[in-house]
XYZ file of C-alpha atoms in Angstrom:
718
model
C 138.987 110.567 94.710
C 136.141 107.587 95.962
C 132.836 107.921 94.854
C 129.553 106.461 96.596
C 127.139 105.715 94.571
C 123.535 104.850 96.996
C 120.807 102.808 95.596
C 117.539 101.552 96.603
C 117.625 98.449 98.494
C 116.340 95.807 96.230
C 118.872 97.359 94.153
C 121.548 97.518 96.534
C 120.471 93.678 97.300
C 121.011 92.836 93.334
C 124.416 94.581 92.979
C 125.756 92.694 95.901
C 124.630 89.255 94.359
C 125.513 90.164 91.002
C 129.344 91.129 93.118
C 129.417 87.966 94.658
C 129.269 86.455 91.480
C 131.756 87.574 89.740
C 134.350 87.172 92.449
C 133.250 83.940 92.692
C 134.064 83.060 89.046
C 137.585 85.392 89.807
C 138.750 82.412 92.077
C 137.625 79.585 90.422
C 140.107 77.250 89.166
C 141.243 78.619 85.194
C 139.640 76.106 83.460
C 136.071 76.884 85.018
C 137.277 80.467 83.984
C 137.230 79.650 80.220
C 139.645 77.030 79.711
C 138.556 74.066 78.230
C 140.322 71.262 80.935
C 141.123 67.943 78.546
C 143.539 70.926 76.294
C 143.819 73.557 78.716
C 143.509 76.248 75.674
C 141.075 79.079 76.863
C 137.614 80.037 75.339
C 136.302 83.581 75.065
C 133.005 83.939 76.156
C 130.298 85.674 75.524
C 129.987 89.160 77.831
C 126.914 88.572 80.516
C 126.110 92.562 81.399
C 123.553 92.580 84.747
C 121.698 95.723 85.198
C 119.994 96.540 88.287
C 116.838 98.782 88.068
C 115.390 100.835 90.667
C 111.997 100.691 91.459
C 109.601 102.211 89.249
C 108.035 105.705 91.127
C 104.535 105.360 92.363
C 102.639 108.507 93.490
C 102.912 107.623 97.293
C 106.482 105.821 97.367
C 110.051 106.891 98.567
C 111.502 109.374 96.175
C 115.206 109.665 95.886
C 116.333 113.129 95.639
C 113.744 115.990 94.211
C 112.259 115.018 91.423
C 108.957 113.055 91.606
C 107.832 111.779 88.003
C 104.092 110.368 88.973
C 101.741 112.558 92.060
C 98.149 111.381 92.891
C 96.226 114.407 93.777
C 95.360 115.995 90.111
C 93.385 113.034 89.208
C 92.756 110.715 92.496
C 95.127 108.119 90.451
C 98.575 107.389 89.524
C 99.197 109.413 87.284
C 103.151 110.766 85.556
C 103.182 114.697 85.891
C 104.103 114.743 81.925
C 100.519 113.851 81.350
C 98.540 115.266 84.118
C 97.199 119.125 82.468
C 97.112 120.681 85.638
C 100.230 122.078 87.385
C 101.565 120.608 90.318
C 104.607 120.431 92.143
C 105.384 117.290 94.514
C 107.619 118.519 97.201
C 109.798 114.714 98.457
C 111.011 113.822 101.371
C 114.850 114.598 100.444
C 113.955 117.850 99.769
C 112.126 118.397 103.365
C 115.160 116.466 105.159
C 118.400 118.612 102.860
C 116.250 122.309 103.618
C 115.158 121.533 106.996
C 112.029 121.967 107.115
C 109.818 122.466 110.557
C 106.711 123.179 109.945
C 104.517 123.087 106.760
C 105.523 126.195 105.911
C 109.061 125.968 105.584
C 108.238 123.032 103.525
C 106.047 124.918 100.519
C 109.932 127.738 100.885
C 110.271 126.656 96.842
C 106.952 125.752 95.549
C 106.267 127.350 92.903
C 103.350 129.956 92.871
C 102.847 129.707 96.914
C 103.944 132.675 99.118
C 104.613 130.110 101.777
C 104.680 133.395 103.800
C 101.070 134.784 103.951
C 100.904 135.809 107.522
C 104.974 135.452 108.348
C 105.735 133.690 111.764
C 102.242 131.761 113.435
C 102.288 128.925 115.786
C 99.533 128.431 115.687
C 98.235 127.033 111.805
C 100.528 127.139 108.712
C 99.678 129.680 106.466
C 100.003 129.687 103.033
C 98.136 131.744 99.650
C 98.780 130.339 96.388
C 97.640 132.304 93.338
C 96.144 134.862 95.524
C 93.957 133.135 97.563
C 94.075 129.947 100.546
C 93.840 126.688 98.760
C 92.234 123.539 100.687
C 94.086 121.804 102.595
C 94.165 117.791 102.791
C 96.269 115.050 104.265
C 95.955 111.296 102.142
C 93.629 113.124 100.248
C 91.223 113.505 103.352
C 89.967 116.783 103.811
C 91.769 118.019 107.556
C 90.325 121.347 108.992
C 86.931 123.339 108.988
C 87.411 126.781 110.054
C 89.810 128.630 111.932
C 91.473 127.036 115.216
C 89.871 124.035 114.587
C 91.688 121.573 113.639
C 94.738 123.828 111.629
C 97.197 122.573 113.885
C 100.348 121.905 112.641
C 101.036 119.339 110.553
C 104.263 117.738 111.510
C 106.480 117.227 108.276
C 108.714 114.693 109.883
C 105.375 111.953 109.377
C 104.885 113.054 105.658
C 106.230 111.372 102.836
C 105.885 114.294 100.652
C 103.374 117.566 99.860
C 101.829 117.783 96.712
C 99.811 121.373 95.675
C 97.927 120.772 93.092
C 97.172 124.954 91.825
C 94.011 126.034 90.387
C 90.341 125.395 91.346
C 89.762 121.422 91.886
C 85.339 121.447 92.734
C 85.936 118.979 90.577
C 87.572 115.556 92.286
C 87.395 117.943 96.207
C 83.680 119.940 96.548
C 83.506 123.046 98.011
C 87.510 124.988 98.123
C 88.283 128.685 96.735
C 89.932 129.140 93.742
C 93.851 128.629 94.632
C 93.435 124.191 94.292
C 94.767 121.843 97.008
C 97.376 121.538 99.028
C 97.914 117.659 98.943
C 100.190 115.853 102.202
C 100.594 112.290 102.126
C 101.055 110.186 104.759
C 104.638 108.463 105.232
C 103.089 104.482 104.720
C 104.581 100.522 106.071
C 107.644 98.878 103.632
C 108.080 96.207 102.395
C 112.273 96.960 103.660
C 112.904 97.291 107.099
C 113.976 100.681 107.356
C 114.760 101.990 110.428
C 116.127 105.656 112.479
C 116.714 107.879 115.450
C 117.547 111.209 115.499
C 118.134 114.459 117.985
C 118.479 118.086 116.913
C 119.258 121.320 119.073
C 118.692 125.182 117.885
C 117.729 128.523 117.781
C 114.938 128.972 120.562
C 116.200 126.131 122.861
C 114.186 124.043 120.384
C 115.741 120.178 121.888
C 113.569 117.489 118.872
C 113.955 113.601 119.417
C 112.590 112.186 116.261
C 111.494 107.823 115.643
C 111.523 106.531 112.300
C 110.609 101.957 112.238
C 109.948 100.356 109.319
C 108.995 97.011 108.005
C 107.589 93.584 107.400
C 106.667 91.938 109.845
C 105.797 88.637 108.424
C 108.527 86.362 106.570
C 106.048 86.748 103.576
C 105.653 90.408 103.820
C 101.717 89.293 104.630
C 102.098 92.714 107.169
C 103.971 94.937 107.587
C 104.805 98.047 109.870
C 105.602 102.065 110.374
C 106.149 103.931 113.676
C 106.555 107.932 113.486
C 107.350 109.559 116.674
C 108.376 113.431 117.551
C 108.985 114.436 121.069
C 109.960 118.259 120.674
C 110.806 120.655 123.460
C 110.745 124.261 122.244
C 110.567 128.408 122.523
C 110.044 130.538 119.518
C 110.934 134.261 118.969
C 108.468 135.040 121.057
C 109.004 135.867 124.226
C 106.890 133.775 126.300
C 105.509 130.905 123.070
C 106.267 127.989 123.058
C 106.625 125.400 120.386
C 106.284 122.017 123.043
C 104.851 118.776 120.935
C 104.094 114.691 121.051
C 103.237 113.520 118.530
C 103.156 109.419 117.430
C 102.360 107.804 114.493
C 101.271 103.772 113.881
C 100.722 102.446 110.127
C 99.592 98.270 109.757
C 99.144 96.903 105.824
C 97.760 93.349 105.917
C 98.769 92.426 101.965
C 96.866 88.831 101.603
C 97.474 89.015 98.139
C 98.958 90.704 95.300
C 95.372 92.688 94.344
C 95.106 93.415 98.180
C 95.989 95.536 100.514
C 94.636 97.097 103.492
C 96.369 100.088 106.039
C 95.421 100.982 108.713
C 96.357 104.652 110.603
C 96.232 106.278 113.809
C 97.747 109.830 114.364
C 98.105 111.088 118.407
C 99.477 114.657 118.306
C 100.043 116.927 121.835
C 100.523 120.529 121.077
C 101.555 122.338 124.259
C 102.036 126.807 122.328
C 100.277 130.117 121.368
C 100.387 132.922 119.724
C 103.328 134.226 118.046
C 100.780 136.596 117.382
C 100.452 139.471 118.226
C 98.203 141.803 115.903
C 100.855 144.644 115.707
C 99.827 148.224 114.048
C 101.310 149.521 111.032
C 102.560 152.385 113.160
C 106.115 150.519 114.475
C 106.957 147.943 112.352
C 105.754 149.384 108.804
C 106.300 153.014 109.675
C 107.402 155.388 111.376
C 106.587 154.671 115.024
C 108.358 157.805 117.682
C 109.002 155.729 120.114
C 111.117 153.340 117.023
C 110.069 149.974 115.892
C 108.240 147.181 118.487
C 110.607 144.390 118.902
C 109.731 141.157 117.057
C 110.431 139.384 120.733
C 108.016 141.205 122.034
C 105.120 139.556 123.725
C 102.008 141.830 124.663
C 99.166 139.200 125.941
C 99.451 136.870 130.003
C 102.299 134.852 130.386
C 100.153 133.002 133.399
C 96.619 132.906 130.363
C 97.206 132.737 126.974
C 98.018 130.121 124.732
C 96.900 127.912 121.766
C 97.487 124.051 123.245
C 95.794 121.000 121.009
C 95.669 117.220 121.319
C 94.908 115.824 117.694
C 93.741 112.082 117.483
C 92.953 110.372 113.855
C 91.707 106.756 113.002
C 91.421 105.573 109.490
C 92.495 103.569 106.650
C 93.465 103.154 102.742
C 92.292 100.186 101.402
C 91.992 98.817 97.373
C 90.910 95.651 95.849
C 92.087 94.683 92.247
C 89.313 92.854 91.157
C 91.081 92.114 87.870
C 93.549 94.262 85.676
C 91.680 96.750 84.628
C 89.024 96.998 87.471
C 89.776 98.963 91.437
C 87.537 99.801 94.059
C 89.507 102.401 96.200
C 88.185 103.786 99.466
C 90.326 105.926 102.158
C 88.568 106.788 105.609
C 89.279 108.612 108.169
C 87.643 109.482 111.969
C 89.207 112.922 113.807
C 89.342 114.289 116.783
C 90.339 118.090 117.963
C 90.659 119.935 121.031
C 92.427 123.488 120.938
C 92.164 125.533 123.823
C 93.251 128.581 121.952
C 93.196 132.289 124.729
C 94.839 135.128 123.136
C 95.480 138.920 124.026
C 95.672 140.509 120.784
C 96.636 144.368 119.584
C 93.788 146.134 118.463
C 94.922 148.127 114.985
C 92.067 148.384 113.822
C 89.492 150.668 115.542
C 92.131 153.350 114.563
C 93.761 150.718 110.973
C 97.575 150.375 111.749
C 97.685 153.131 114.596
C 97.284 153.990 118.944
C 93.530 153.948 119.049
C 94.604 153.862 122.826
C 97.375 156.092 123.428
C 97.616 158.043 119.477
C 99.563 161.014 121.038
C 102.552 158.714 122.804
C 101.827 155.893 121.009
C 103.381 153.111 123.549
C 100.428 151.971 125.540
C 98.511 148.863 123.181
C 94.689 148.099 123.064
C 94.600 144.116 123.962
C 91.715 142.360 123.373
C 90.772 138.663 125.118
C 89.460 135.752 123.574
C 89.383 132.605 124.259
C 87.981 129.665 123.065
C 87.830 125.921 124.268
C 87.528 123.687 120.686
C 86.031 120.454 120.298
C 85.507 119.028 117.354
C 84.684 116.080 115.690
C 85.427 114.558 112.123
C 84.464 111.475 109.474
C 85.752 111.701 105.677
C 85.415 109.036 103.455
C 86.245 108.439 100.379
C 85.330 106.043 97.794
C 85.655 105.409 93.841
C 85.441 102.783 90.914
C 88.800 102.877 88.881
C 88.249 101.443 85.744
C 90.553 100.873 82.433
C 89.013 99.978 79.016
C 89.775 100.585 75.353
C 86.515 102.056 72.277
C 88.173 101.756 68.836
C 91.581 104.094 69.063
C 90.970 105.277 72.907
C 92.090 103.604 76.216
C 90.473 105.465 79.409
C 90.853 105.676 82.262
C 87.610 106.428 85.132
C 87.294 107.098 88.515
C 83.385 106.572 89.650
C 83.619 108.109 93.104
C 81.378 109.321 95.937
C 83.187 111.777 99.103
C 81.664 113.006 102.242
C 82.655 114.861 105.082
C 81.039 115.334 108.830
C 81.698 117.903 111.438
C 80.688 118.580 114.945
C 82.093 121.322 116.228
C 81.267 121.900 120.530
C 82.687 125.654 121.913
C 82.751 127.571 125.026
C 83.397 131.175 124.346
C 85.103 134.302 126.081
C 85.212 137.661 124.962
C 86.909 141.513 126.319
C 87.423 144.583 125.155
C 89.812 147.234 125.510
C 88.812 148.883 128.122
C 88.635 152.573 125.284
C 85.997 150.464 123.903
C 83.937 150.346 127.243
C 85.698 147.030 127.793
C 87.610 145.841 130.746
C 91.373 145.328 129.174
C 93.575 147.442 130.645
C 96.212 148.990 128.077
C 99.905 147.884 127.564
C 102.981 149.613 127.319
C 104.321 147.905 124.153
C 108.144 149.222 125.225
C 107.632 148.085 128.058
C 105.410 145.388 129.006
C 104.535 144.331 132.413
C 102.601 141.321 132.949
C 99.998 139.728 135.462
C 97.082 143.157 135.146
C 93.967 140.973 133.916
C 90.762 139.476 134.546
C 90.343 136.915 132.112
C 86.814 137.012 130.195
C 84.039 134.673 131.605
C 83.233 132.007 129.738
C 80.162 130.777 128.138
C 78.746 127.580 125.746
C 78.301 128.189 121.576
C 75.348 126.890 119.977
C 76.294 123.115 118.167
C 77.630 122.991 114.703
C 77.471 120.350 112.326
C 78.839 120.480 108.561
C 77.508 118.268 106.005
C 79.381 117.620 103.083
C 78.822 115.197 100.005
C 79.996 114.982 96.431
C 78.888 112.377 93.297
C 81.723 112.468 90.720
C 82.781 111.330 87.638
C 86.329 111.460 85.471
C 88.155 110.078 82.796
C 90.762 109.884 81.315
C 91.532 109.934 77.761
C 94.222 108.434 75.526
C 93.642 108.769 71.730
C 97.031 106.923 70.057
C 99.784 107.763 71.323
C 100.108 111.209 72.586
C 96.587 112.815 72.581
C 95.317 112.955 76.378
C 92.203 114.939 77.201
C 90.941 114.694 80.797
C 86.802 115.084 81.991
C 84.809 115.440 85.110
C 81.775 116.642 86.134
C 80.317 116.486 89.953
C 77.400 117.278 92.235
C 77.641 118.055 95.789
C 74.964 119.728 98.439
C 76.268 121.153 101.367
C 74.862 122.226 104.276
C 75.673 124.050 107.789
C 73.807 123.725 110.650
C 73.860 126.215 113.820
C 71.797 125.257 116.583
C 68.843 126.966 117.451
C 68.384 127.697 113.335
C 67.403 126.485 110.193
C 70.369 123.796 108.055
C 71.212 126.173 104.833
C 72.291 124.051 102.043
C 73.831 124.580 98.780
C 74.493 122.056 95.781
C 77.193 123.402 92.700
C 77.619 121.268 89.868
C 81.758 121.769 88.803
C 82.707 121.535 85.734
C 86.780 119.922 85.280
C 88.391 119.363 81.117
C 92.261 118.879 79.837
C 93.796 118.948 76.624
C 97.360 117.897 76.439
C 100.065 116.766 73.695
C 101.864 114.361 75.126
C 105.363 114.366 72.478
C 107.818 111.426 72.025
C 110.393 114.639 72.576
C 108.930 114.712 76.311
C 107.296 118.002 75.342
C 103.759 117.830 76.489
C 101.249 121.482 75.428
C 98.429 121.468 77.337
C 95.114 124.044 78.175
C 92.678 123.422 80.766
C 89.790 124.962 82.606
C 87.945 123.095 86.316
C 86.171 125.288 88.139
C 85.799 125.685 92.113
C 82.864 126.579 94.319
C 82.501 128.690 98.644
C 79.267 128.679 99.837
C 77.989 131.390 101.652
C 77.165 131.306 104.536
C 73.611 134.149 106.420
C 71.113 135.838 104.727
C 70.383 139.053 102.969
C 67.553 141.926 103.660
C 64.914 139.549 102.347
C 66.005 135.698 103.781
C 66.946 134.730 101.759
C 70.327 132.639 101.781
C 73.446 133.178 100.041
C 74.092 130.824 96.852
C 78.027 130.025 97.001
C 80.941 131.853 94.975
C 81.878 130.852 92.429
C 85.070 130.479 90.452
C 86.542 129.858 87.246
C 90.270 129.025 85.899
C 91.548 127.867 82.561
C 95.210 127.307 82.214
C 97.880 126.874 79.299
C 100.563 125.525 79.871
C 104.210 123.637 78.832
C 105.444 120.255 80.416
C 108.836 118.408 79.843
C 111.117 115.687 80.877
C 114.362 114.292 80.015
C 114.775 111.481 78.621
C 116.607 110.055 81.624
C 114.325 111.699 84.294
C 116.950 113.830 85.851
C 114.680 116.879 83.740
C 111.761 118.363 85.282
C 110.012 121.616 83.343
C 106.826 123.804 83.685
C 105.563 126.812 83.246
C 102.468 127.559 82.896
C 99.667 131.158 82.461
C 96.232 131.339 83.912
C 94.148 133.206 84.275
C 90.956 132.783 87.186
C 87.790 134.614 87.910
C 85.912 134.561 90.579
C 82.206 135.944 91.568
C 78.793 136.163 94.202
C 81.369 137.684 96.481
C 79.514 139.528 98.984
C 79.465 143.454 98.367
C 77.699 146.328 100.802
C 74.460 146.513 99.463
C 74.693 150.967 98.758
C 70.897 151.098 98.820
C 70.928 149.643 102.015
C 73.798 149.941 104.862
C 72.560 147.145 106.481
C 72.558 144.916 103.466
C 74.719 142.837 101.579
C 74.490 141.967 97.976
C 76.165 139.511 96.406
C 77.611 141.624 92.800
C 81.465 141.273 93.577
C 84.149 139.705 90.768
C 87.303 139.634 91.133
C 90.206 139.186 88.193
C 93.346 138.134 88.209
C 96.353 136.331 86.327
C 99.467 135.614 86.302
C 102.229 133.030 85.080
C 104.203 130.472 86.620
C 107.643 129.219 85.452
C 109.400 125.520 87.978
C 112.933 124.021 87.462
C 114.150 120.807 88.921
C 117.133 119.108 88.046
C 119.783 116.734 88.355
C 123.449 118.312 87.200
C 126.017 114.828 86.608
C 126.361 113.017 89.871
C 126.479 115.890 92.299
C 124.518 118.904 91.817
C 120.781 119.173 92.456
C 119.101 122.135 91.237
C 115.735 123.564 91.463
C 114.069 126.957 90.812
C 111.327 129.308 90.132
C 109.101 132.416 89.396
C 106.262 133.635 89.874
C 104.545 136.253 88.810
C 100.777 137.586 89.356
C 98.250 140.170 88.585
C 96.706 140.683 91.504
C 93.101 142.181 92.335
C 92.364 144.784 93.584
C 89.921 142.999 96.386
C 91.768 140.162 97.266
C 93.790 140.641 99.970
C 97.563 141.997 98.203
C 100.361 139.523 97.467
C 103.652 139.479 95.807
C 102.980 139.991 92.378
C 106.979 138.923 91.140
C 108.412 136.510 93.734
C 110.965 134.345 92.601
C 113.187 131.276 94.447
C 116.184 128.819 93.784
C 118.048 126.434 95.823
C 120.532 123.852 95.085
C 122.398 120.837 97.154
C 126.368 119.919 95.910
C 127.839 116.935 96.810
C 131.629 116.545 96.986
C 134.820 114.726 98.786
C 136.998 115.734 101.097
C 140.066 114.273 100.917
C 139.659 110.417 100.318
C 136.266 110.523 102.381
C 132.884 111.204 100.535
C 129.671 111.895 101.563
C 129.488 115.844 102.144
C 126.677 117.972 100.676
C 126.474 121.433 101.143
C 123.354 123.298 99.994
C 122.157 126.749 98.972
C 119.086 128.652 98.977
C 117.816 132.264 97.961
C 113.916 133.460 98.005
C 112.917 136.688 96.556
C 109.218 138.832 97.407
C 109.060 140.962 95.618
C 107.346 144.871 97.400
C 103.206 145.114 97.435
C 101.093 146.978 98.878
C 96.859 145.979 100.714
C 94.941 148.539 99.671
C 94.782 152.081 102.720
C 98.302 149.542 104.089
C 101.435 150.866 103.504
C 104.034 149.282 101.264
C 105.574 146.071 102.323
C 108.804 146.126 101.038
C 110.707 143.170 98.877
C 112.719 140.880 100.214
C 116.153 138.864 100.113
C 116.619 135.478 102.266
C 119.126 133.156 102.112
C 118.746 129.516 103.605
C 121.441 127.237 104.009
C 122.977 124.099 105.202
C 125.469 121.136 105.190
C 125.500 117.533 106.138
C 128.115 114.854 106.569
C 126.570 111.327 105.631
C 127.878 107.970 106.169
C 126.392 103.712 105.835
C 124.455 104.931 109.259
C 124.946 108.168 110.405
C 123.385 111.541 108.847
C 124.883 114.927 110.476
C 123.276 117.781 109.405
C 123.352 122.134 109.839
C 120.455 123.845 108.488
C 119.780 127.856 108.810
C 117.215 129.038 108.196
C 117.229 133.201 106.944
C 120.492 132.792 107.565
C 121.769 136.878 107.674
C 119.380 137.087 109.647
C 116.884 139.630 108.545
C 114.238 141.665 109.891
C 111.163 142.139 107.372
C 107.827 142.681 107.154
C 106.007 139.586 106.367
C 102.679 141.259 104.845
C 100.458 144.273 105.972
C 97.205 144.116 105.798
C 94.870 146.757 104.939
C 92.276 146.290 108.588
C 95.634 147.767 109.737
C 98.624 145.241 111.641
C 101.269 143.303 110.253
C 103.013 140.137 110.712
C 106.471 139.935 111.470
C 108.142 137.091 108.864
C 111.048 134.176 110.797
C 114.653 135.465 111.849
C 117.247 133.432 111.696
C 116.932 129.797 112.419
C 119.819 127.353 113.140
C 119.501 123.503 114.023
C 121.942 120.936 114.033
C 120.624 117.469 113.958
C 122.082 113.787 114.404
C 120.249 111.559 112.547
C 121.259 107.205 113.277
C 119.613 104.824 110.330
C 119.651 101.011 111.004
């Protein structure tokens, strides 16, 4: 059996140089190998061992395998996970490749604490939930979107180096957000060594994709580096008449005039042509019986010539860092983005008669539809800058951040709406079991008031190390959030958020910790007294235990948490036309996560989540578990083969009056063959094509999960 060892390019260069040295020595005369020419006697020389060490990981560099040891999302600094007193999961590039992730939801299928398909199959956006709530989404540490269906177009995973999931409130670092935490995507960045690849894939739903990734130095001294990532795709989806087409180009350029200064310019252009796979079907026909049988997972109840979800995304920005000396540095991340969405949809009325058929309550075939159209343009500016310093005070080592971030968004919108005929509108019913299209008049469009959002925050964080083992993280932040709508007065919210963590990093690799963190979420609107609502406030207490083996081949994290949120809007018991902020929620849970390498052949990761969710929150499975493994092997004298398989299990649950969403077990698989230049892979998600319900909501609608997808990929690297 032939064994092939893969190394980073720099490690390969050192190893090759060592091999040539040994080869040269073996071809020299005998006297040059240890014999004295005058005497011919052999002398024994001291053995010299040359060891090639792989490059040290950073929070943004490529990672070989599934185990990332450092991350920046939880501290805005490059920090080992074993020294971070909060739950963080890192999805590496290799993990995305092996699992054949086609979107962000796919990439998070095996991330601990994440419900990756919260709304099943949804072509409009990636929907996932963490600890009972929806997290904020960031790209390179900067906020990615505001509001639904504006800048929530699906991100292309091929442009990402990694995804970092910070679980639990994170307002001390990132400002407004829910108790769920942050999903921070890290872009591919220019590399100092040339690495190029082109790939092609074909799969289920007539999916055809071309992709390319080129990077390396532009100058011999490495002062200028570049990267160009591009994707072109034509595809259908599980739902009839809904495409999934994409063109994406992401160039970046790094300038390093010295070892202490780095500026990376980033750009993105993305153009998607799609629709809505979400039909908002009622309970009856999905989760519970309908006399006509179940509704098809392929059914489309819109109008093929009118429905669409077309989006354009453009952005320009930079990542800047300058070190004044070995201890002090300044950093700034900046991005301007322009997002345009043309969203037109005829979606089902599962709400007038929750879960039923308001337009056809007897036969339950004719389905009422709402017509909703929005043409939205959003311009966003986001920036985060901080001063980072390292210094000692006696026996305490400090790593301090003093920062300021801001975000500005301006939204212009045109919209149109029409209701089903039985509600006084003009949208005709459709036979959901045998649809006939074409009998529809689109609603007229009108201009909506322009809206603006301005957020600013000042933060101070100190990561302190007492001696060799004790770690304390403390932070404080002040935020000011201003929302304005043309023709109305501004709504201003302010908040102070805190964070505190205590950890003991033992010499044997075990690190127990205890942490406290807070969140705030602005609430729009006025009460009956014409007073603005105050922000919702969340707080979390988390205790955990982390482990990293001495060789770095095993990472383990166990955590328990308790979450509370207050100031939620609830109906006023004394005034039906008013809302008051008296709502409170509480949930708690347990999360376990393991990533390990067994020998040189097997990569394994597993997770288990338990959540005891407050009844006021949208339903989620109490129990969730997953396991994924990849095994490398040879056939005869040919090495380079690998096979992967994963199992995802979600327990049953219900959301208020909704019928129970049954438990489901899904199987994924991968088979690959790899040489120095080529990689061929076959990926399957939901291998056994299980038809399942992702969730049924208490308001009346259900969402189908994604059925089997099989994709073959060929990639050439040079």
